[in-house]
C-alpha positions in Angstrom: 3.2 -0.1 23.1 -0.1 -2.0 23.4 1.0 -4.2 20.6 4.3 -4.9 22.2 2.5 -5.9 25.4 0.2 -8.1 23.5 3.0 -10.0 21.8 4.9 -10.3 25.0 1.9 -12.0 26.7 1.2 -14.2 23.7 4.8 -15.3 23.3 5.3 -16.2 27.0 1.9 -17.9 27.3 2.4 -20.1 24.2 6.1 -20.8 25.1 5.1 -22.0 28.6 2.6 -24.4 27.0 5.0 -25.7 24.4 8.1 -26.0 26.7 5.8 -27.5 29.4 5.2 -30.5 27.2 9.0 -31.1 27.3 10.0 -30.2 30.9 7.8 -29.3 33.8 10.8 -27.7 35.6 11.5 -25.4 32.7 7.9 -24.6 32.3 7.8 -23.4 36.0 10.8 -21.2 35.4 9.3 -19.7 32.3 6.1 -18.9 34.2 8.0 -17.2 37.0 10.0 -15.1 34.5 6.8 -14.2 32.7 5.2 -13.0 36.0 8.3 -11.0 37.0 8.5 -9.3 33.6 4.8 -8.7 33.5 4.9 -7.1 37.0 7.7 -4.8 36.1 6.1 -3.8 32.8 2.5 -3.5 34.4 3.7 -1.1 37.1 5.7 1.0 34.7 3.0 1.3 32.1 0.2 1.7 34.6 2.0 4.6 36.4 2.8 6.2 33.1 -0.8 6.0 32.0 -2.2 7.2 35.3 0.2 10.2 35.3 -1.0 11.2 31.8 -4.7 10.9 32.7 -4.4 12.2 36.3 -7.9 10.8 37.1 -7.5 10.9 40.9 -8.1 7.9 43.2 -7.4 4.5 41.6 -9.8 1.6 41.6 -7.6 -1.3 42.8 -8.9 -4.9 43.0 -7.2 -7.6 45.2 -8.1 -10.9 43.6 -7.4 -13.9 45.8 -7.7 -17.7 45.3 -10.1 -19.6 47.6 -7.3 -21.8 48.8 -5.9 -19.0 51.0 -8.9 -19.7 53.3 -8.5 -22.4 55.9 -9.9 -25.7 54.6 -11.4 -26.2 58.0 -13.4 -23.0 58.0 -17.2 -23.4 57.7 -17.8 -19.9 56.4 -17.2 -19.9 52.7 -16.0 -16.6 51.3 -15.9 -17.3 47.6 -19.0 -15.2 46.7 -18.9 -12.8 49.6 -15.6 -12.0 51.4 -17.7 -10.4 54.2 -18.6 -14.0 55.3 -15.2 -14.1 56.9 -15.4 -14.0 60.8 -11.9 -12.5 61.1 -10.8 -15.4 63.4 -7.1 -15.1 62.1 -6.7 -18.8 61.3 -5.9 -17.9 57.7 -4.5 -14.8 56.0 -7.9 -13.7 54.5 -8.6 -11.4 57.6 -5.3 -9.6 56.9 -6.5 -8.9 53.3 -9.8 -7.6 54.6 -8.1 -5.2 56.9 -5.8 -4.0 54.2 -8.7 -3.5 51.8 -10.6 -1.5 54.4 -7.7 0.6 55.4 -6.7 1.4 51.8 -10.2 1.5 50.4 -9.5 -1.4 47.9 -11.8 -3.9 46.4 -11.3 -7.5 47.4 -12.7 -10.6 45.7 -12.1 -14.3 46.2 -12.4 -16.7 43.2 -12.2 -20.5 43.0 -11.2 -20.5 39.3 -10.7 -18.6 36.2 -14.3 -18.0 35.4 -15.0 -16.3 38.7 -11.7 -14.4 38.5 -12.7 -13.0 35.1 -16.1 -12.1 36.4 -14.6 -10.2 39.3 -12.4 -8.2 37.0 -15.4 -7.5 34.7 -17.7 -6.5 37.6 -15.3 -4.2 39.4 -13.5 -3.0 36.2 -10.4 -1.9 38.2 -7.7 0.3 37.1 -5.2 -2.4 38.3 -5.6 -5.8 39.8 -3.3 -7.5 42.3 -3.8 -11.2 41.8 -2.5 -13.9 44.1 -2.2 -17.4 42.8 0.1 -20.2 41.8 2.2 -19.9 38.7 -0.2 -21.7 36.4 -3.2 -19.7 37.4 -1.4 -16.4 37.3 0.0 -16.9 33.8 -3.3 -18.0 32.4 -5.2 -15.2 34.4 -2.8 -12.5 33.0 -3.4 -13.9 29.5 -7.2 -14.1 29.9 -7.5 -10.6 31.5 -5.5 -8.8 28.8 -5.6 -5.8 28.3 -6.3 -5.2 32.0 -3.3 -4.4 34.2 -2.7 -7.5 36.4 0.1 -7.6 38.9 0.8 -11.2 40.0 2.1 -12.4 43.4 2.8 -16.1 43.9 1.2 -17.9 46.8 3.2 -20.5 48.9 1.8 -24.0 49.1 3.1 -25.7 52.2 0.3 -28.2 52.1 0.3 -28.9 48.4 -1.7 -27.3 45.6 -5.1 -25.7 46.3 -5.2 -26.3 50.0 -4.4 -24.0 52.9 -2.0 -21.9 50.9 -0.5 -18.6 52.0 1.2 -15.5 50.7 3.7 -13.1 52.1 1.7 -10.1 53.3 4.8 -7.9 52.9 4.6 -8.5 49.1 1.1 -7.1 49.2 2.2 -4.1 51.2 5.1 -3.6 48.7 2.7 -3.5 45.8 0.4 -1.0 47.5 3.4 1.2 48.4 4.6 1.1 44.8 1.2 2.5 43.8 1.2 5.1 46.6 2.8 7.7 44.4 -0.3 7.7 42.2 -3.0 7.4 44.9 
């Protein structure tokens, strides 16, 4: 099964690059399909693995892009999410509350290098990653064989600035894992 997952990730990643050179719209659709299939497969395989191992409490990482933070905020949280003053002007405070309530790890990254470092440092059982299509696909590819569940952010102000995410999607992910917590 690991080999099948590897080929799935390799196939979609390379396909999105090749097709992207032909049509950006098609590339976007392929990336979204990849994320959906990956999420389904990740939850299924992760739950199966955890049920076999029965190791108790899971180590869950929430990995967020820096663009979720308000661009007007003077308190940078990229290296330490605890710098957030919980003002509520962006969605970061909601993530901090969820991570404290559910005893989850939370990291904010401004690129692939910091995202990979966060996964390496925390070494989670599963990661919930929020990002745009491009960053999620490349992040899932880079983090293999780690279990990465991806949720797309919304970009009402364009790419990489004052983005948001549906907090209900985050709660849904946590609920889906609840049977193994």
